[in-house]
PDB file of C-alpha atoms in Angstrom:
ATOM      1  CA  UNK X   1     -39.923 -30.607  13.354  1.00  0.00           C
ATOM      2  CA  UNK X   2     -43.120 -31.197  10.501  1.00  0.00           C
ATOM      3  CA  UNK X   3     -44.331 -33.002   8.455  1.00  0.00           C
ATOM      4  CA  UNK X   4     -46.711 -32.586   5.850  1.00  0.00           C
ATOM      5  CA  UNK X   5     -50.047 -32.990   6.930  1.00  0.00           C
ATOM      6  CA  UNK X   6     -51.905 -35.380   4.593  1.00  0.00           C
ATOM      7  CA  UNK X   7     -48.906 -37.049   2.534  1.00  0.00           C
ATOM      8  CA  UNK X   8     -49.516 -40.912   4.529  1.00  0.00           C
ATOM      9  CA  UNK X   9     -51.913 -42.011   6.948  1.00  0.00           C
ATOM     10  CA  UNK X  10     -49.401 -41.400  10.530  1.00  0.00           C
ATOM     11  CA  UNK X  11     -50.449 -41.977  14.026  1.00  0.00           C
ATOM     12  CA  UNK X  12     -52.068 -38.416  14.732  1.00  0.00           C
ATOM     13  CA  UNK X  13     -52.378 -38.675  18.831  1.00  0.00           C
ATOM     14  CA  UNK X  14     -52.479 -41.209  21.486  1.00  0.00           C
ATOM     15  CA  UNK X  15     -55.526 -40.199  23.734  1.00  0.00           C
ATOM     16  CA  UNK X  16     -55.313 -40.747  27.754  1.00  0.00           C
ATOM     17  CA  UNK X  17     -58.716 -40.549  29.589  1.00  0.00           C
ATOM     18  CA  UNK X  18     -59.125 -38.852  33.205  1.00  0.00           C
ATOM     19  CA  UNK X  19     -61.964 -38.268  35.758  1.00  0.00           C
ATOM     20  CA  UNK X  20     -61.664 -34.748  35.779  1.00  0.00           C
ATOM     21  CA  UNK X  21     -58.892 -32.545  33.591  1.00  0.00           C
ATOM     22  CA  UNK X  22     -57.538 -31.555  36.569  1.00  0.00           C
ATOM     23  CA  UNK X  23     -56.467 -34.882  37.830  1.00  0.00           C
ATOM     24  CA  UNK X  24     -55.699 -35.351  34.309  1.00  0.00           C
ATOM     25  CA  UNK X  25     -53.084 -32.832  34.880  1.00  0.00           C
ATOM     26  CA  UNK X  26     -51.399 -33.761  37.803  1.00  0.00           C
ATOM     27  CA  UNK X  27     -51.275 -37.911  36.079  1.00  0.00           C
ATOM     28  CA  UNK X  28     -48.982 -35.903  33.411  1.00  0.00           C
ATOM     29  CA  UNK X  29     -46.779 -34.289  34.875  1.00  0.00           C
ATOM     30  CA  UNK X  30     -46.264 -36.844  37.874  1.00  0.00           C
ATOM     31  CA  UNK X  31     -46.036 -39.055  34.865  1.00  0.00           C
ATOM     32  CA  UNK X  32     -43.985 -37.620  32.802  1.00  0.00           C
ATOM     33  CA  UNK X  33     -42.757 -34.779  34.484  1.00  0.00           C
ATOM     34  CA  UNK X  34     -43.882 -32.010  32.103  1.00  0.00           C
ATOM     35  CA  UNK X  35     -47.351 -29.560  32.375  1.00  0.00           C
ATOM     36  CA  UNK X  36     -49.172 -30.532  28.720  1.00  0.00           C
ATOM     37  CA  UNK X  37     -50.607 -27.216  27.690  1.00  0.00           C
ATOM     38  CA  UNK X  38     -54.138 -25.751  27.359  1.00  0.00           C
ATOM     39  CA  UNK X  39     -56.640 -27.539  24.576  1.00  0.00           C
ATOM     40  CA  UNK X  40     -60.312 -26.598  24.665  1.00  0.00           C
ATOM     41  CA  UNK X  41     -63.556 -27.906  24.491  1.00  0.00           C
ATOM     42  CA  UNK X  42     -65.625 -30.168  22.606  1.00  0.00           C
ATOM     43  CA  UNK X  43     -69.155 -28.852  22.313  1.00  0.00           C
ATOM     44  CA  UNK X  44     -70.580 -32.190  20.101  1.00  0.00           C
ATOM     45  CA  UNK X  45     -69.210 -34.653  22.964  1.00  0.00           C
ATOM     46  CA  UNK X  46     -69.366 -32.165  26.050  1.00  0.00           C
ATOM     47  CA  UNK X  47     -65.908 -33.332  26.526  1.00  0.00           C
ATOM     48  CA  UNK X  48     -62.752 -30.889  26.934  1.00  0.00           C
ATOM     49  CA  UNK X  49     -58.723 -31.737  26.974  1.00  0.00           C
ATOM     50  CA  UNK X  50     -54.978 -30.968  27.196  1.00  0.00           C
ATOM     51  CA  UNK X  51     -52.440 -31.687  24.643  1.00  0.00           C
ATOM     52  CA  UNK X  52     -48.176 -32.054  24.830  1.00  0.00           C
ATOM     53  CA  UNK X  53     -46.708 -32.399  21.970  1.00  0.00           C
ATOM     54  CA  UNK X  54     -44.692 -35.635  21.752  1.00  0.00           C
ATOM     55  CA  UNK X  55     -43.312 -35.777  18.206  1.00  0.00           C
ATOM     56  CA  UNK X  56     -40.600 -37.529  16.790  1.00  0.00           C
ATOM     57  CA  UNK X  57     -38.514 -38.396  13.454  1.00  0.00           C
ATOM     58  CA  UNK X  58     -41.471 -41.602  13.541  1.00  0.00           C
ATOM     59  CA  UNK X  59     -44.073 -40.003  14.566  1.00  0.00           C
ATOM     60  CA  UNK X  60     -43.942 -36.458  13.114  1.00  0.00           C
ATOM     61  CA  UNK X  61     -46.613 -33.904  14.599  1.00  0.00           C
ATOM     62  CA  UNK X  62     -47.850 -36.479  17.350  1.00  0.00           C
ATOM     63  CA  UNK X  63     -49.427 -35.230  20.460  1.00  0.00           C
ATOM     64  CA  UNK X  64     -50.957 -36.834  23.586  1.00  0.00           C
ATOM     65  CA  UNK X  65     -54.260 -35.745  24.429  1.00  0.00           C
ATOM     66  CA  UNK X  66     -55.745 -36.038  27.899  1.00  0.00           C
ATOM     67  CA  UNK X  67     -59.582 -35.934  27.470  1.00  0.00           C
ATOM     68  CA  UNK X  68     -61.866 -35.705  30.289  1.00  0.00           C
ATOM     69  CA  UNK X  69     -66.492 -35.387  30.342  1.00  0.00           C
ATOM     70  CA  UNK X  70     -66.844 -31.751  30.747  1.00  0.00           C
ATOM     71  CA  UNK X  71     -68.930 -31.003  33.862  1.00  0.00           C
ATOM     72  CA  UNK X  72     -69.822 -27.664  33.104  1.00  0.00           C
ATOM     73  CA  UNK X  73     -71.279 -28.783  29.455  1.00  0.00           C
ATOM     74  CA  UNK X  74     -74.744 -27.857  29.289  1.00  0.00           C
ATOM     75  CA  UNK X  75     -78.247 -28.802  27.910  1.00  0.00           C
ATOM     76  CA  UNK X  76     -77.876 -32.563  25.867  1.00  0.00           C
ATOM     77  CA  UNK X  77     -74.289 -31.663  26.152  1.00  0.00           C
ATOM     78  CA  UNK X  78     -74.270 -33.474  29.526  1.00  0.00           C
ATOM     79  CA  UNK X  79     -74.603 -36.775  28.194  1.00  0.00           C
ATOM     80  CA  UNK X  80     -72.860 -36.278  24.213  1.00  0.00           C
ATOM     81  CA  UNK X  81     -75.173 -33.656  21.319  1.00  0.00           C
ATOM     82  CA  UNK X  82     -78.437 -35.522  20.980  1.00  0.00           C
ATOM     83  CA  UNK X  83     -78.444 -39.121  19.271  1.00  0.00           C
ATOM     84  CA  UNK X  84     -74.409 -39.962  19.751  1.00  0.00           C
ATOM     85  CA  UNK X  85     -72.343 -41.573  22.634  1.00  0.00           C
ATOM     86  CA  UNK X  86     -69.617 -39.513  23.477  1.00  0.00           C
ATOM     87  CA  UNK X  87     -65.971 -41.057  21.448  1.00  0.00           C
ATOM     88  CA  UNK X  88     -63.667 -43.292  22.797  1.00  0.00           C
ATOM     89  CA  UNK X  89     -66.624 -45.444  24.635  1.00  0.00           C
ATOM     90  CA  UNK X  90     -66.165 -42.395  27.560  1.00  0.00           C
ATOM     91  CA  UNK X  91     -69.976 -43.102  28.230  1.00  0.00           C
ATOM     92  CA  UNK X  92     -69.169 -46.746  29.024  1.00  0.00           C
ATOM     93  CA  UNK X  93     -70.074 -47.524  32.344  1.00  0.00           C
ATOM     94  CA  UNK X  94     -67.168 -50.042  33.569  1.00  0.00           C
ATOM     95  CA  UNK X  95     -64.320 -48.265  31.525  1.00  0.00           C
ATOM     96  CA  UNK X  96     -65.534 -44.720  33.529  1.00  0.00           C
ATOM     97  CA  UNK X  97     -65.347 -46.821  37.086  1.00  0.00           C
ATOM     98  CA  UNK X  98     -61.881 -47.726  35.874  1.00  0.00           C
ATOM     99  CA  UNK X  99     -60.478 -44.525  35.059  1.00  0.00           C
ATOM    100  CA  UNK X 100     -62.127 -43.104  38.288  1.00  0.00           C
ATOM    101  CA  UNK X 101     -60.054 -46.301  40.615  1.00  0.00           C
ATOM    102  CA  UNK X 102     -56.804 -46.174  39.210  1.00  0.00           C
ATOM    103  CA  UNK X 103     -56.542 -42.831  37.330  1.00  0.00           C
ATOM    104  CA  UNK X 104     -55.920 -41.668  33.457  1.00  0.00           C
ATOM    105  CA  UNK X 105     -55.252 -44.761  31.605  1.00  0.00           C
ATOM    106  CA  UNK X 106     -54.416 -44.869  27.956  1.00  0.00           C
ATOM    107  CA  UNK X 107     -57.138 -45.905  26.228  1.00  0.00           C
ATOM    108  CA  UNK X 108     -57.325 -45.389  22.468  1.00  0.00           C
ATOM    109  CA  UNK X 109     -54.999 -43.790  19.541  1.00  0.00           C
ATOM    110  CA  UNK X 110     -56.140 -41.475  16.143  1.00  0.00           C
ATOM    111  CA  UNK X 111     -54.506 -41.862  12.727  1.00  0.00           C
ATOM    112  CA  UNK X 112     -54.608 -38.936  10.491  1.00  0.00           C
ATOM    113  CA  UNK X 113     -55.341 -39.557   6.727  1.00  0.00           C
ATOM    114  CA  UNK X 114     -55.312 -37.690   3.574  1.00  0.00           C
ATOM    115  CA  UNK X 115     -58.545 -39.293   2.493  1.00  0.00           C
ATOM    116  CA  UNK X 116     -61.410 -40.060   4.979  1.00  0.00           C
ATOM    117  CA  UNK X 117     -63.920 -41.326   3.529  1.00  0.00           C
ATOM    118  CA  UNK X 118     -61.081 -43.456   1.432  1.00  0.00           C
ATOM    119  CA  UNK X 119     -60.086 -44.879   4.580  1.00  0.00           C
ATOM    120  CA  UNK X 120     -63.288 -45.788   5.720  1.00  0.00           C
ATOM    121  CA  UNK X 121     -64.884 -47.038   3.282  1.00  0.00           C
ATOM    122  CA  UNK X 122     -61.764 -49.432   2.345  1.00  0.00           C
ATOM    123  CA  UNK X 123     -62.353 -50.985   6.115  1.00  0.00           C
ATOM    124  CA  UNK X 124     -65.635 -51.379   5.590  1.00  0.00           C
ATOM    125  CA  UNK X 125     -64.756 -53.540   2.157  1.00  0.00           C
ATOM    126  CA  UNK X 126     -63.802 -56.029   5.346  1.00  0.00           C
ATOM    127  CA  UNK X 127     -67.078 -55.340   7.445  1.00  0.00           C
ATOM    128  CA  UNK X 128     -65.946 -52.788   9.679  1.00  0.00           C
ATOM    129  CA  UNK X 129     -67.813 -49.587  10.380  1.00  0.00           C
ATOM    130  CA  UNK X 130     -65.558 -47.365  12.146  1.00  0.00           C
ATOM    131  CA  UNK X 131     -68.370 -45.084  11.893  1.00  0.00           C
ATOM    132  CA  UNK X 132     -70.202 -42.218  10.875  1.00  0.00           C
ATOM    133  CA  UNK X 133     -67.747 -38.927   9.385  1.00  0.00           C
ATOM    134  CA  UNK X 134     -68.251 -35.895  11.800  1.00  0.00           C
ATOM    135  CA  UNK X 135     -67.413 -32.254  10.774  1.00  0.00           C
ATOM    136  CA  UNK X 136     -66.058 -31.368  14.089  1.00  0.00           C
ATOM    137  CA  UNK X 137     -64.416 -28.266  15.617  1.00  0.00           C
ATOM    138  CA  UNK X 138     -63.135 -26.058  18.513  1.00  0.00           C
ATOM    139  CA  UNK X 139     -62.269 -22.459  19.350  1.00  0.00           C
ATOM    140  CA  UNK X 140     -58.238 -21.488  20.571  1.00  0.00           C
ATOM    141  CA  UNK X 141     -56.295 -18.787  20.876  1.00  0.00           C
ATOM    142  CA  UNK X 142     -55.096 -18.588  17.997  1.00  0.00           C
ATOM    143  CA  UNK X 143     -58.292 -19.863  15.780  1.00  0.00           C
ATOM    144  CA  UNK X 144     -61.120 -22.428  15.192  1.00  0.00           C
ATOM    145  CA  UNK X 145     -59.990 -26.179  14.608  1.00  0.00           C
ATOM    146  CA  UNK X 146     -61.431 -28.197  12.071  1.00  0.00           C
ATOM    147  CA  UNK X 147     -61.671 -31.596  11.423  1.00  0.00           C
ATOM    148  CA  UNK X 148     -63.339 -34.687  10.012  1.00  0.00           C
ATOM    149  CA  UNK X 149     -63.305 -37.698  11.913  1.00  0.00           C
ATOM    150  CA  UNK X 150     -64.800 -41.119  11.994  1.00  0.00           C
ATOM    151  CA  UNK X 151     -67.772 -41.829  15.231  1.00  0.00           C
ATOM    152  CA  UNK X 152     -69.797 -44.734  15.297  1.00  0.00           C
ATOM    153  CA  UNK X 153     -73.433 -44.029  17.077  1.00  0.00           C
ATOM    154  CA  UNK X 154     -72.795 -45.947  19.681  1.00  0.00           C
ATOM    155  CA  UNK X 155     -69.326 -44.557  20.485  1.00  0.00           C
ATOM    156  CA  UNK X 156     -67.230 -47.438  20.561  1.00  0.00           C
ATOM    157  CA  UNK X 157     -63.560 -47.959  19.847  1.00  0.00           C
ATOM    158  CA  UNK X 158     -62.869 -51.076  17.793  1.00  0.00           C
ATOM    159  CA  UNK X 159     -61.018 -54.050  18.425  1.00  0.00           C
ATOM    160  CA  UNK X 160     -61.164 -53.583  22.698  1.00  0.00           C
ATOM    161  CA  UNK X 161     -59.262 -49.319  21.385  1.00  0.00           C
ATOM    162  CA  UNK X 162     -56.578 -51.363  19.261  1.00  0.00           C
ATOM    163  CA  UNK X 163     -57.610 -50.141  15.780  1.00  0.00           C
ATOM    164  CA  UNK X 164     -57.522 -46.784  15.701  1.00  0.00           C
ATOM    165  CA  UNK X 165     -60.299 -44.204  14.978  1.00  0.00           C
ATOM    166  CA  UNK X 166     -59.336 -41.823  11.811  1.00  0.00           C
ATOM    167  CA  UNK X 167     -59.259 -37.667  10.899  1.00  0.00           C
ATOM    168  CA  UNK X 168     -58.414 -35.524   8.731  1.00  0.00           C
ATOM    169  CA  UNK X 169     -57.484 -32.126   9.439  1.00  0.00           C
ATOM    170  CA  UNK X 170     -58.023 -28.890   8.044  1.00  0.00           C
ATOM    171  CA  UNK X 171     -55.772 -26.660   7.501  1.00  0.00           C
ATOM    172  CA  UNK X 172     -54.106 -26.510  10.828  1.00  0.00           C
ATOM    173  CA  UNK X 173     -53.063 -28.882  13.205  1.00  0.00           C
ATOM    174  CA  UNK X 174     -53.315 -28.907  17.122  1.00  0.00           C
ATOM    175  CA  UNK X 175     -49.658 -29.919  17.003  1.00  0.00           C
ATOM    176  CA  UNK X 176     -48.183 -26.935  15.116  1.00  0.00           C
ATOM    177  CA  UNK X 177     -49.344 -24.492  17.736  1.00  0.00           C
ATOM    178  CA  UNK X 178     -48.195 -26.340  20.340  1.00  0.00           C
ATOM    179  CA  UNK X 179     -44.727 -25.343  22.349  1.00  0.00           C
ATOM    180  CA  UNK X 180     -41.883 -28.487  22.622  1.00  0.00           C
ATOM    181  CA  UNK X 181     -42.335 -30.068  25.487  1.00  0.00           C
ATOM    182  CA  UNK X 182     -39.401 -32.468  26.157  1.00  0.00           C
ATOM    183  CA  UNK X 183     -41.129 -35.614  25.601  1.00  0.00           C
ATOM    184  CA  UNK X 184     -41.122 -37.676  22.426  1.00  0.00           C
ATOM    185  CA  UNK X 185     -43.151 -41.046  21.193  1.00  0.00           C
ATOM    186  CA  UNK X 186     -40.300 -43.614  20.119  1.00  0.00           C
ATOM    187  CA  UNK X 187     -42.803 -46.869  19.583  1.00  0.00           C
ATOM    188  CA  UNK X 188     -46.420 -47.488  18.989  1.00  0.00           C
ATOM    189  CA  UNK X 189     -47.106 -51.533  19.655  1.00  0.00           C
ATOM    190  CA  UNK X 190     -50.579 -53.092  19.641  1.00  0.00           C
ATOM    191  CA  UNK X 191     -51.369 -56.914  20.864  1.00  0.00           C
ATOM    192  CA  UNK X 192     -54.522 -58.242  20.774  1.00  0.00           C
ATOM    193  CA  UNK X 193     -55.802 -62.189  20.354  1.00  0.00           C
ATOM    194  CA  UNK X 194     -57.140 -61.420  17.112  1.00  0.00           C
ATOM    195  CA  UNK X 195     -54.275 -59.654  15.964  1.00  0.00           C
ATOM    196  CA  UNK X 196     -54.153 -60.480  12.552  1.00  0.00           C
ATOM    197  CA  UNK X 197     -57.663 -59.443  11.685  1.00  0.00           C
ATOM    198  CA  UNK X 198     -56.395 -56.024  13.496  1.00  0.00           C
ATOM    199  CA  UNK X 199     -53.302 -56.431  11.577  1.00  0.00           C
ATOM    200  CA  UNK X 200     -55.625 -56.774   8.522  1.00  0.00           C
ATOM    201  CA  UNK X 201     -57.298 -53.716   9.462  1.00  0.00           C
ATOM    202  CA  UNK X 202     -54.230 -51.358   9.866  1.00  0.00           C
ATOM    203  CA  UNK X 203     -53.089 -52.253   6.284  1.00  0.00           C
ATOM    204  CA  UNK X 204     -56.933 -51.061   4.779  1.00  0.00           C
ATOM    205  CA  UNK X 205     -56.289 -47.906   6.605  1.00  0.00           C
ATOM    206  CA  UNK X 206     -52.984 -47.176   5.290  1.00  0.00           C
ATOM    207  CA  UNK X 207     -51.285 -47.758   8.578  1.00  0.00           C
ATOM    208  CA  UNK X 208     -49.672 -51.318   7.828  1.00  0.00           C
ATOM    209  CA  UNK X 209     -46.348 -50.280   9.149  1.00  0.00           C
ATOM    210  CA  UNK X 210     -47.595 -50.606  12.629  1.00  0.00           C
ATOM    211  CA  UNK X 211     -46.651 -52.731  15.007  1.00  0.00           C
ATOM    212  CA  UNK X 212     -49.021 -55.677  16.485  1.00  0.00           C
ATOM    213  CA  UNK X 213     -48.319 -58.912  17.835  1.00  0.00           C
ATOM    214  CA  UNK X 214     -50.224 -61.811  19.225  1.00  0.00           C
ATOM    215  CA  UNK X 215     -51.656 -61.926  23.021  1.00  0.00           C
ATOM    216  CA  UNK X 216     -54.169 -62.887  25.015  1.00  0.00           C
ATOM    217  CA  UNK X 217     -55.303 -59.884  26.347  1.00  0.00           C
ATOM    218  CA  UNK X 218     -55.878 -56.834  23.904  1.00  0.00           C
ATOM    219  CA  UNK X 219     -52.942 -53.876  24.488  1.00  0.00           C
ATOM    220  CA  UNK X 220     -51.892 -50.503  23.191  1.00  0.00           C
ATOM    221  CA  UNK X 221     -48.441 -49.274  24.435  1.00  0.00           C
ATOM    222  CA  UNK X 222     -46.748 -46.597  24.204  1.00  0.00           C
ATOM    223  CA  UNK X 223     -43.537 -45.873  24.463  1.00  0.00           C
ATOM    224  CA  UNK X 224     -42.475 -42.062  25.379  1.00  0.00           C
ATOM    225  CA  UNK X 225     -38.702 -40.848  26.354  1.00  0.00           C
ATOM    226  CA  UNK X 226     -39.698 -38.031  29.039  1.00  0.00           C
ATOM    227  CA  UNK X 227     -37.619 -35.812  31.868  1.00  0.00           C
ATOM    228  CA  UNK X 228     -38.003 -38.899  33.980  1.00  0.00           C
ATOM    229  CA  UNK X 229     -36.074 -41.396  31.627  1.00  0.00           C
ATOM    230  CA  UNK X 230     -38.189 -43.747  29.227  1.00  0.00           C
ATOM    231  CA  UNK X 231     -41.931 -44.205  30.639  1.00  0.00           C
ATOM    232  CA  UNK X 232     -44.574 -46.794  28.839  1.00  0.00           C
ATOM    233  CA  UNK X 233     -47.558 -46.284  28.748  1.00  0.00           C
ATOM    234  CA  UNK X 234     -50.191 -49.068  28.496  1.00  0.00           C
ATOM    235  CA  UNK X 235     -54.088 -49.753  28.139  1.00  0.00           C
ATOM    236  CA  UNK X 236     -53.832 -52.385  31.034  1.00  0.00           C
ATOM    237  CA  UNK X 237     -51.973 -51.410  33.667  1.00  0.00           C
ATOM    238  CA  UNK X 238     -49.933 -48.522  35.533  1.00  0.00           C
ATOM    239  CA  UNK X 239     -47.414 -46.206  33.443  1.00  0.00           C
ATOM    240  CA  UNK X 240     -43.278 -48.369  33.923  1.00  0.00           C
ATOM    241  CA  UNK X 241     -40.178 -46.631  33.174  1.00  0.00           C
TER     242      UNK X 241
END
């Protein structure tokens, strides 16, 4: 089940942060009933990951990324590349403590776009600084993965993680190499006190069909069909059936 990489903006992947990658892998098996595939290291930010395809007709080439700080990163990679905080607020002390205390948590989502520079410029017209356009890569057994991604120097997510980071892939997409998992994404819902502003920002990025509703507390919710039944991951609570 595939779709052209660059046909239009789409959800690319969900980001689940773990205190350690081993903890994240155990969480995946306990919560979703499947094992995540090996991922790789991100030298630019001193992180590493495991991956799980969650593609469905509504979300082609979508995957779930379990990410953690790599304790074996060396030199300045222990704290991210010089001048850069780690992506997805991973250097935020409160977020790290929350994950350490309560376990892996859905913290963010990433959207792929056909033209990263254009999408970032449209957000800038709304006075939203999605961040610098960085070239990144990681080695895989099948070769080098390359992409461009928007990351702010302060590492911040925006709209409490509800506004996606934007990515433009090179010739290869990681989900195309992942084995079937038996897990599929059926819905993504965003909740935010500034729902109208969030909706305007998503529309500017070409993601106007994203489900967004007003709520007193920001939240990202992803509804997954799994071998354990339907599981809803939330950025503000434990997974629930």
